[in-house]
CSV table of C-alpha atoms in Angstrom, one decimal:
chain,number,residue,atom,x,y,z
A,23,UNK,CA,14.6,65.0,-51.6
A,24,UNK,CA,12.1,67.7,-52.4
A,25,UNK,CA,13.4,71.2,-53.9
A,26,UNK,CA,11.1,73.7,-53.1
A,27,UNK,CA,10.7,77.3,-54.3
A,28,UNK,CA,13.7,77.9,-57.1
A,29,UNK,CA,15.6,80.2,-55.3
A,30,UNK,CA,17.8,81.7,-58.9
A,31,UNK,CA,20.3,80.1,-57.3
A,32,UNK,CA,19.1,76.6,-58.7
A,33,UNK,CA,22.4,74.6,-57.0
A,34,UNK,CA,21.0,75.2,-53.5
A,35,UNK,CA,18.2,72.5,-52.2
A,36,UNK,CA,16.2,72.7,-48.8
A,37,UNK,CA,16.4,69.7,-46.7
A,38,UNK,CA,13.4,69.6,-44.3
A,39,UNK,CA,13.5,67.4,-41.0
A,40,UNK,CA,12.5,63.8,-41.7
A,41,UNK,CA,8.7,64.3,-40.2
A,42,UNK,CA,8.2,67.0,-42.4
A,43,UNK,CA,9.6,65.2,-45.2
A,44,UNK,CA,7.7,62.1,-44.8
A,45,UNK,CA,4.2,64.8,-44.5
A,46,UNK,CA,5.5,66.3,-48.0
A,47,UNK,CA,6.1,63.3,-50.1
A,48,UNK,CA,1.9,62.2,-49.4
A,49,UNK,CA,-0.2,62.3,-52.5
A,50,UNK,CA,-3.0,61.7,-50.2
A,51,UNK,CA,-4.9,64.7,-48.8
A,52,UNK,CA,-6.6,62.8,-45.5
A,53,UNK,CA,-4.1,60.3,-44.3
A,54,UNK,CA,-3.4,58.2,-40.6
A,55,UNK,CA,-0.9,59.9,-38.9
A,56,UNK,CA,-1.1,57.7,-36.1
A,57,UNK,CA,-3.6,55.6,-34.0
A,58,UNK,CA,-5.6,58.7,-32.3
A,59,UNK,CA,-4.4,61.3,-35.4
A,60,UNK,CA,-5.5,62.6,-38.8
A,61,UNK,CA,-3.8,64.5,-41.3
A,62,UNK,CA,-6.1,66.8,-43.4
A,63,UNK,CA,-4.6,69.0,-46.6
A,64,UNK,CA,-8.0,69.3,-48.8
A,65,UNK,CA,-9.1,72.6,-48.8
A,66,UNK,CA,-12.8,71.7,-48.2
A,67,UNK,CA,-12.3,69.5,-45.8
A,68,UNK,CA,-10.5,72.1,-43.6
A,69,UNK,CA,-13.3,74.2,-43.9
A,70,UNK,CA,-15.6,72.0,-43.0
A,71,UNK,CA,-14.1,71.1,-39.8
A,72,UNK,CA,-12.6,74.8,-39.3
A,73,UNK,CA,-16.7,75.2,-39.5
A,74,UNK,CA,-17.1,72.3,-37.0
A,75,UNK,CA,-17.0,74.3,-33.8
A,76,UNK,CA,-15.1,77.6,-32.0
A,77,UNK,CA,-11.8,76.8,-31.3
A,78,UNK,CA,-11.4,75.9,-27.1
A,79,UNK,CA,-9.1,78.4,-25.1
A,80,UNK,CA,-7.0,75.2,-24.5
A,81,UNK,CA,-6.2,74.9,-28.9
A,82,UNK,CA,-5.0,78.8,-28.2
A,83,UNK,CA,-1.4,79.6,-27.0
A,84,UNK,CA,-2.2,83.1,-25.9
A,85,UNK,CA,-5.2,81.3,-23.2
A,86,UNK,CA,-2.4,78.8,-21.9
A,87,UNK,CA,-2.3,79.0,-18.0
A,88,UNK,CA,0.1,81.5,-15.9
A,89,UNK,CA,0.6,81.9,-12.9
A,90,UNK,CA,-1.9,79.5,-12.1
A,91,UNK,CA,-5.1,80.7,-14.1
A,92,UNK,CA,-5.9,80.7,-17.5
A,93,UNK,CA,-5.4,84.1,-19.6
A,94,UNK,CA,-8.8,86.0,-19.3
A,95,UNK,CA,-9.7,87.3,-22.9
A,96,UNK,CA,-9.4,91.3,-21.6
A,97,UNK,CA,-6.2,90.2,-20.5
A,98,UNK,CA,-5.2,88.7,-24.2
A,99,UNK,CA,-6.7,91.8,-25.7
A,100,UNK,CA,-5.0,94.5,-23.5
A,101,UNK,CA,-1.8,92.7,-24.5
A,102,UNK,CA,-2.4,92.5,-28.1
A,103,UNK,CA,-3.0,96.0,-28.5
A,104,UNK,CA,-0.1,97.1,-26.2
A,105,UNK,CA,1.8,94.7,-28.6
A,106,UNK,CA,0.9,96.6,-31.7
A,107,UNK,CA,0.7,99.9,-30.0
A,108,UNK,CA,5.3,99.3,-29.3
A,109,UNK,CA,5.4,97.7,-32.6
A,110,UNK,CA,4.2,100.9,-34.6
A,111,UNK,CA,6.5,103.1,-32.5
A,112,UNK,CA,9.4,101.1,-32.5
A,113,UNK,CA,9.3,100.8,-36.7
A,114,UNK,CA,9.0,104.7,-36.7
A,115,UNK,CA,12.5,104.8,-35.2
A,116,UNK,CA,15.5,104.3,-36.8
A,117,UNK,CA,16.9,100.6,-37.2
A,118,UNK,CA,19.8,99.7,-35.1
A,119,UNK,CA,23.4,99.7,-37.1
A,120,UNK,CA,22.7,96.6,-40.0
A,121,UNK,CA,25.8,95.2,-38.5
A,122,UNK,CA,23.3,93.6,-35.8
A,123,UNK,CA,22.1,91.4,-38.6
A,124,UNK,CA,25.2,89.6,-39.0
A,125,UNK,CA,25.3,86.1,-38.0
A,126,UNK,CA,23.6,83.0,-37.8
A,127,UNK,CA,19.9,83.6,-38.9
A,128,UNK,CA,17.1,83.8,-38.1
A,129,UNK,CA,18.8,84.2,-34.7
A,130,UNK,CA,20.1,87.0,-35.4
A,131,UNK,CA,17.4,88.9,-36.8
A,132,UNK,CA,15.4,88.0,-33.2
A,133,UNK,CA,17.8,89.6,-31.1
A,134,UNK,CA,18.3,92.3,-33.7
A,135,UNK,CA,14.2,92.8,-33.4
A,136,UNK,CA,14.1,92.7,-29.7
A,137,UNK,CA,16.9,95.6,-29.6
A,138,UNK,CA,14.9,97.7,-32.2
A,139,UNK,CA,11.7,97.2,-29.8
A,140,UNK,CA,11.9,96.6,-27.1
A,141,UNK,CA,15.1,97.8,-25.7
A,142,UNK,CA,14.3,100.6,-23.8
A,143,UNK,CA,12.5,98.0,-21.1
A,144,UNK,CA,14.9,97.4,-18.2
A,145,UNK,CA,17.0,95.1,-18.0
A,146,UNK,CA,14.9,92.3,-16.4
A,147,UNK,CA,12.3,93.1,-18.5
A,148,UNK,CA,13.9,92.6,-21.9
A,149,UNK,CA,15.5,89.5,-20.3
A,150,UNK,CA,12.0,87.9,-20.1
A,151,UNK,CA,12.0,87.6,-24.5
A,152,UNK,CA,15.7,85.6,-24.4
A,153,UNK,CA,15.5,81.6,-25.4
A,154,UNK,CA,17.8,80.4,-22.8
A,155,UNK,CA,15.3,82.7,-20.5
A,156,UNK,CA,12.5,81.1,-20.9
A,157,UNK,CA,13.6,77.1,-21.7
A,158,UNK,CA,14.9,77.1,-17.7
A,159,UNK,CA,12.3,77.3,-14.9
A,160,UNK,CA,15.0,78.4,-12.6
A,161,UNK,CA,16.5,80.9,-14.5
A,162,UNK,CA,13.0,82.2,-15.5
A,163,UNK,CA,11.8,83.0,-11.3
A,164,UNK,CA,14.9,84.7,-10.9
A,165,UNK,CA,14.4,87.0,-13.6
A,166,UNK,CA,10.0,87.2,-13.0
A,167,UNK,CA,11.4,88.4,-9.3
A,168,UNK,CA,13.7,90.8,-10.5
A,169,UNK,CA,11.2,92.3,-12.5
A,170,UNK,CA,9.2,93.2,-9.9
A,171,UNK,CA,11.8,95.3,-8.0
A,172,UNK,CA,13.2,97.3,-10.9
A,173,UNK,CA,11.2,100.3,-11.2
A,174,UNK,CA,13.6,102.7,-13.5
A,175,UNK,CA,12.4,103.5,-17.1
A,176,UNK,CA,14.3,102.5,-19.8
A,177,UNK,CA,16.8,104.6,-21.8
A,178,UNK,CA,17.4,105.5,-25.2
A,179,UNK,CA,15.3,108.0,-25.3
A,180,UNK,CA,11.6,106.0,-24.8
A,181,UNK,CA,9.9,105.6,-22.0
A,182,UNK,CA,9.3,101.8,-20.8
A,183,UNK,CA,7.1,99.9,-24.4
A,184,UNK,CA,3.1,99.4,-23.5
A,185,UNK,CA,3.8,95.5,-22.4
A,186,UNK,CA,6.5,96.3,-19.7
A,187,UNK,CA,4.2,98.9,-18.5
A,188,UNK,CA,1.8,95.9,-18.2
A,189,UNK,CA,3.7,94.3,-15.7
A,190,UNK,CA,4.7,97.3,-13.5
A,191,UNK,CA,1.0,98.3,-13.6
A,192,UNK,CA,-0.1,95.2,-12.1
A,193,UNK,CA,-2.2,95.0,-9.1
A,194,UNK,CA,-1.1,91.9,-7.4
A,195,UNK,CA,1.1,89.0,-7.7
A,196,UNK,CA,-0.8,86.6,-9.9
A,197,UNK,CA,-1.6,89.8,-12.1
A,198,UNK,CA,2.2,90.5,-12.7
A,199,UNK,CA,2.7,87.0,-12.7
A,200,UNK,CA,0.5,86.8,-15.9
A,201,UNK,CA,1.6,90.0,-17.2
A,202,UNK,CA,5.1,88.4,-17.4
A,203,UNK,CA,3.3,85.4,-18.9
A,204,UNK,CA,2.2,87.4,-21.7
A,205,UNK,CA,5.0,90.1,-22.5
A,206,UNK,CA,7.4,86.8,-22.8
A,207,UNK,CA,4.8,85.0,-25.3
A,208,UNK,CA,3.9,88.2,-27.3
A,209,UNK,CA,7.7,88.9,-27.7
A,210,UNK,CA,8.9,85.5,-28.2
A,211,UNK,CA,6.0,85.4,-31.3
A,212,UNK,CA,6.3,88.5,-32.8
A,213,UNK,CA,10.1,88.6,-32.7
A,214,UNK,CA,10.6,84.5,-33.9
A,215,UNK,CA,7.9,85.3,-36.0
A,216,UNK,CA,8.9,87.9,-38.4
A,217,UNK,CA,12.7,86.6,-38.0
A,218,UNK,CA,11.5,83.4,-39.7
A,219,UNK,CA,9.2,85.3,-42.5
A,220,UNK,CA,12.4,87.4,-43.2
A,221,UNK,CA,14.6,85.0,-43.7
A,222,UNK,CA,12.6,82.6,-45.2
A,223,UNK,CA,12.1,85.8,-47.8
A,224,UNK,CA,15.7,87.0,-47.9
A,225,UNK,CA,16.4,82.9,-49.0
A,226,UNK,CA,13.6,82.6,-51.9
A,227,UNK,CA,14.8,85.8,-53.5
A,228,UNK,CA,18.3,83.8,-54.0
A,229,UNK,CA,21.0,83.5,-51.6
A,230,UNK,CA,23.2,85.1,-54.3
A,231,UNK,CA,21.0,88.3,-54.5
A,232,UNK,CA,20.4,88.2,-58.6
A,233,UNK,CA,16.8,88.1,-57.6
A,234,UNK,CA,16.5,91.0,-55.6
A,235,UNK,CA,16.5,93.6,-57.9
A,236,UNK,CA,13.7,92.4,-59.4
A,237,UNK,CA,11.5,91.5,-56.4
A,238,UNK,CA,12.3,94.1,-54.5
A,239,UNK,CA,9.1,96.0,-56.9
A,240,UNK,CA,6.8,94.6,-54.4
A,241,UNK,CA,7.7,93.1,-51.0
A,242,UNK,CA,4.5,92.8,-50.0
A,243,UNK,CA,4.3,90.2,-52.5
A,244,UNK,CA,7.4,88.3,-51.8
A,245,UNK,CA,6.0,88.3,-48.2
A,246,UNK,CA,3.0,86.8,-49.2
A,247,UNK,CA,4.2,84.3,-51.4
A,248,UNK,CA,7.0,83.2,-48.8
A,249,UNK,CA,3.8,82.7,-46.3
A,250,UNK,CA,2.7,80.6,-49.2
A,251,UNK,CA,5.6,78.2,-49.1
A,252,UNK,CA,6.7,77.8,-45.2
A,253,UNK,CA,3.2,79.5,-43.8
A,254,UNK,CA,4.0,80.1,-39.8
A,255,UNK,CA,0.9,78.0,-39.1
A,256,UNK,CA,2.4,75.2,-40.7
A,257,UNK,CA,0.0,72.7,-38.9
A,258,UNK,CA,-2.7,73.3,-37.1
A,259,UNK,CA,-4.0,70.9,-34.2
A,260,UNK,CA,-7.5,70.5,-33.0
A,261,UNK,CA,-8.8,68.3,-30.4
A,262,UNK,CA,-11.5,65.6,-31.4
A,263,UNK,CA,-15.1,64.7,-30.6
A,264,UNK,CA,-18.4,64.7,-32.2
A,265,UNK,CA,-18.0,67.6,-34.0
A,266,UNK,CA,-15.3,66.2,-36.3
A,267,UNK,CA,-17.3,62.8,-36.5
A,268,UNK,CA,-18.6,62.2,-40.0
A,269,UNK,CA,-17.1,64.4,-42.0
A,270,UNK,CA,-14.8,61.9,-43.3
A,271,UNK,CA,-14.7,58.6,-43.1
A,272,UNK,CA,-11.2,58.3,-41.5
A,273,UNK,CA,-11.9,60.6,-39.1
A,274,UNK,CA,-13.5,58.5,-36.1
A,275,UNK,CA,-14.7,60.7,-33.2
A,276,UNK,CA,-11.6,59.4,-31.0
A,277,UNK,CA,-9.4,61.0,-33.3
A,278,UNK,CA,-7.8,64.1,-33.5
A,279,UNK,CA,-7.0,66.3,-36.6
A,280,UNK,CA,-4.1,68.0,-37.9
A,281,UNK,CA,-4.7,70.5,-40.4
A,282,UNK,CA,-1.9,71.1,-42.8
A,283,UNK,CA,-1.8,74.6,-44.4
A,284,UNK,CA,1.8,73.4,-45.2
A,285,UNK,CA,0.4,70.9,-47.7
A,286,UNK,CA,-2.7,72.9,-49.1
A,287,UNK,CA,-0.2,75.8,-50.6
A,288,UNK,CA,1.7,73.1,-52.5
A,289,UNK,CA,-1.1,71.0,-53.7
A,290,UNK,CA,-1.1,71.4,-57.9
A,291,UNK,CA,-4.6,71.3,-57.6
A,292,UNK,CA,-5.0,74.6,-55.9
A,293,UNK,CA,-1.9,76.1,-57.2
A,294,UNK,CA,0.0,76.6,-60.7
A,295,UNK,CA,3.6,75.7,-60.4
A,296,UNK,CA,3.2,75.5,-56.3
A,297,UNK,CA,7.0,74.8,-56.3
A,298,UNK,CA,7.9,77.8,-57.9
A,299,UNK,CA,8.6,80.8,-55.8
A,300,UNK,CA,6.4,83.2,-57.6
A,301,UNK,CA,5.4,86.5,-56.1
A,302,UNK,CA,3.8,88.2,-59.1
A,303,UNK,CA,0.8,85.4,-58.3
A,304,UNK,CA,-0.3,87.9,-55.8
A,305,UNK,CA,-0.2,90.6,-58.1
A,306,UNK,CA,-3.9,92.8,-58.1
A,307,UNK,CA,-4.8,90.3,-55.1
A,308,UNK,CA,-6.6,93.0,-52.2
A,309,UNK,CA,-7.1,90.2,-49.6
A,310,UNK,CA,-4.9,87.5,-50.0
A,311,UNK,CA,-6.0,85.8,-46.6
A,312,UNK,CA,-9.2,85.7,-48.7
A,313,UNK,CA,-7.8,83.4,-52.2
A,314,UNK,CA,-8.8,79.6,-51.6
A,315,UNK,CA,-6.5,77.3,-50.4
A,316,UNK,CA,-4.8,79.8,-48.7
A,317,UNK,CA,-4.2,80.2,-44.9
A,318,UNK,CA,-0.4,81.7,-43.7
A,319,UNK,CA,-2.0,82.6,-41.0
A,320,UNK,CA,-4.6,79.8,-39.6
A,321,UNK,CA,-8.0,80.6,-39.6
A,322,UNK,CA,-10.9,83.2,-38.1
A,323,UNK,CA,-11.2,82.1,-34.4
A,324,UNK,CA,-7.8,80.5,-34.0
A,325,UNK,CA,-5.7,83.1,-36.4
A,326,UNK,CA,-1.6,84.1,-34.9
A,327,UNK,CA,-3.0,86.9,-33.3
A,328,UNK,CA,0.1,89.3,-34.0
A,329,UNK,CA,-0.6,88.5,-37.7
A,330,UNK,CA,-1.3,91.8,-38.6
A,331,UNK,CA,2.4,93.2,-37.2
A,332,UNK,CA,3.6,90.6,-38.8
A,333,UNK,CA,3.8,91.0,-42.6
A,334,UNK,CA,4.6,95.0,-41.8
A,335,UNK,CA,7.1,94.3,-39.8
A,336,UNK,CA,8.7,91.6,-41.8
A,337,UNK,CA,8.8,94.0,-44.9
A,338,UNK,CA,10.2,97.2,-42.7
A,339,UNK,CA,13.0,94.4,-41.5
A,340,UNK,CA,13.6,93.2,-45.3
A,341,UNK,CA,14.0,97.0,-46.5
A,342,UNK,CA,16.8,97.5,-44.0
A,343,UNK,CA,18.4,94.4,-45.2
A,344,UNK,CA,18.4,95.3,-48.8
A,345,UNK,CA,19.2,98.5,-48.2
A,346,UNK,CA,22.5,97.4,-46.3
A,347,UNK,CA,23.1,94.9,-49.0
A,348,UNK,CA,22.5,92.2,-46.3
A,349,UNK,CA,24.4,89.0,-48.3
A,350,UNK,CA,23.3,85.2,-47.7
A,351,UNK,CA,25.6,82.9,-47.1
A,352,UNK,CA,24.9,79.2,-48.2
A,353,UNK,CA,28.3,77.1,-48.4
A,354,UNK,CA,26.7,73.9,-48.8
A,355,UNK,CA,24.5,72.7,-51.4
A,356,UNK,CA,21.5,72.3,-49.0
A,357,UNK,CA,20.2,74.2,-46.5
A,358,UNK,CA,18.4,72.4,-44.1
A,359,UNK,CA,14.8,73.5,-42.0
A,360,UNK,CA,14.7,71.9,-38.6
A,361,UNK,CA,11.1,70.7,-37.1
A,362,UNK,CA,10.0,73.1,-35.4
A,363,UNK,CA,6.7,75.4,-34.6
A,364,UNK,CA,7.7,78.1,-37.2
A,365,UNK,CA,9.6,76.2,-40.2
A,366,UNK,CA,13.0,78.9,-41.2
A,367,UNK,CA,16.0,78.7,-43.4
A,368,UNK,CA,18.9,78.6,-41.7
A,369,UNK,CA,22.0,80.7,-42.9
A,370,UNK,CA,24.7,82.7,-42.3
A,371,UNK,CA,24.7,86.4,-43.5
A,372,UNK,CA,26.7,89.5,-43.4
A,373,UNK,CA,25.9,93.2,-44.6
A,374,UNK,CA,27.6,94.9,-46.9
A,375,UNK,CA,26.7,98.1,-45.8
């Protein structure tokens, strides 16, 4: 079982799913994963086939189909910007009570992110973001038709955010339909995201909080090097083909390759002590999407593309729970990550504000 950053709490372990597991305990950097895939965690290797070709609309999850077409790319744009346009007014108002924070994370810091944002969208609206939402086709049409007949603005004192206005500003059905599409994906990113950064954060510094003091200097930094250690683009899949033929001699052109970021930040041949959570490593860095070995965030063509609200966001989020004394609660010895797209500590917390 494989420790990873020393938390100061040294008794406390992270137990990662068994698939994850067996990818961390490889000493090989280009390894079978099975008959049609390859694993790839050497840092020139990924460049090379990062260099390969442009990523296709179908590697992207903001170009998946809705409502029966694929995303146009003005579409994807209009929605990122509208996305950071609510993002930067909704941090410049105040955070709900830290009591919201309470609870299971990073759960709770979701829903506590979706109230902060987006909660003057109407009811239908804000329904679109909700997990149990969006895993049930049936619940999902009921709440895309509602949408379409609920034309109040939201209160508490803002208008409807840029992405409802999306929807309501729609010109016909498959329009709406995937104006829907992409406030329920930019949401559902942004908020899972930054949930996941914070609490994978709020963990490394120590569940007990003797680290805090200290790190709290330079969040930034913490941020950074908790990207460093469970990076949201923990694996990044690209679909084979000539391009990727010959770069490696595993790599046949049948086969398809998963880049691991995941195991390129641990690797001790990129980094010193890559167990250790260490923020001051980023210390004087001005670009740390630039430092080798390095990607939290994938790469240029097939980046998260709310990465820059992101790391903002997840800092604003991590003052408010320092500054409400937000404790971590780890009963057991281990605290276990789940597979899933974005790796995150679970925990139970509770302010002491």
């Amino acid at each position: 079982m494989e420790e990873t950053a020393a938390a100061p709490d040294r008794g406390h372990s992270i137990v990662y799913a068994p698939r994850i597991q067996d990818l961390l305990s490889r000493e090989e950097k280009v390894f079978r994963i099975d008959a049609t895939t390859v694993g790839v965690s050497r840092s020139d290797l990924i460049s090379e086939v990062v260099a390969a070709r442009p990523v296709l609309s179908t590697e992207r999850s903001v170009y998946k189909p809705a409502a029966g077409a694929v995303i146009p790319h003005d579409s994807a744009t209009r929605t990122i910007r509208a996305l950071g346009q609510d993002v930067m007014e909704g941090i410049r108002t105040p955070p709900p009570p830290a009591r919201g924070l309470n609870g299971a994370w990073p759960y709770a810091a979701t829903s506590y992110l979706r109230q902060w944002l987006f909660a003057s969208d109407p009811l239908p609206v804000s329904l679109l973001s909700k997990r149990g939402i969006t895993r049930s086709p049936a619940l999902s049409r009921i709440v895309d038709r509602a949408v379409t007949v609920w034309p109040e603005p939201g209160g508490g004192g803002r208008g409807r955010t840029a992405l409802a206005e999306q929807i309501r500003s729609a010109s016909d059905a498959q329009e709406r339909g995937q104006a829907i599409a992409m406030y329920r994906r930019a949401t559902a990113t942004l908020c899972d995201g930054v949930a996941a950064l914070t609490g994978n954060a709020l963990w490394l510094m120590g569940p007990g909080g003797r680290a805090r003091g200290a790190a709290r200097a330079d969040l930034t930094a913490v941020l950074w090097e908790t990207l460093r250690l469970l990076p949201p683009a923990w694996m990044l899949y690209r679909t084979g083909g000539d391009a990727y033929a010959g770069l490696h001699p595993e790599i046949r052109r049948e086969d398809n390759v998963a880049l691991f970021p995941l195991l390129m930040h641990r690797h001790p041949d990129y980094w010193p002590e890559p167990m250790d959570f260490r923020p001051e490593r980023w210390a004087g860095v001005p670009d740390p999407e630039k430092t080798p070995a390095y990607m939290p965030f994938g790469f240029d063509g097939a980046r998260c593309w709310a990465k820059h609200l992101v790391v903002p966001l997840a800092e604003r989020l991590l003052t408010v729970a320092l500054d409400n004394r937000l404790a971590v609660r780890v009963p057991e010895q281990e605290t276990h990550v789940p597979l899933r797209s974005l790796l995150s500590v679970r925990f139970n917390a509770e302010s002491g504000a």
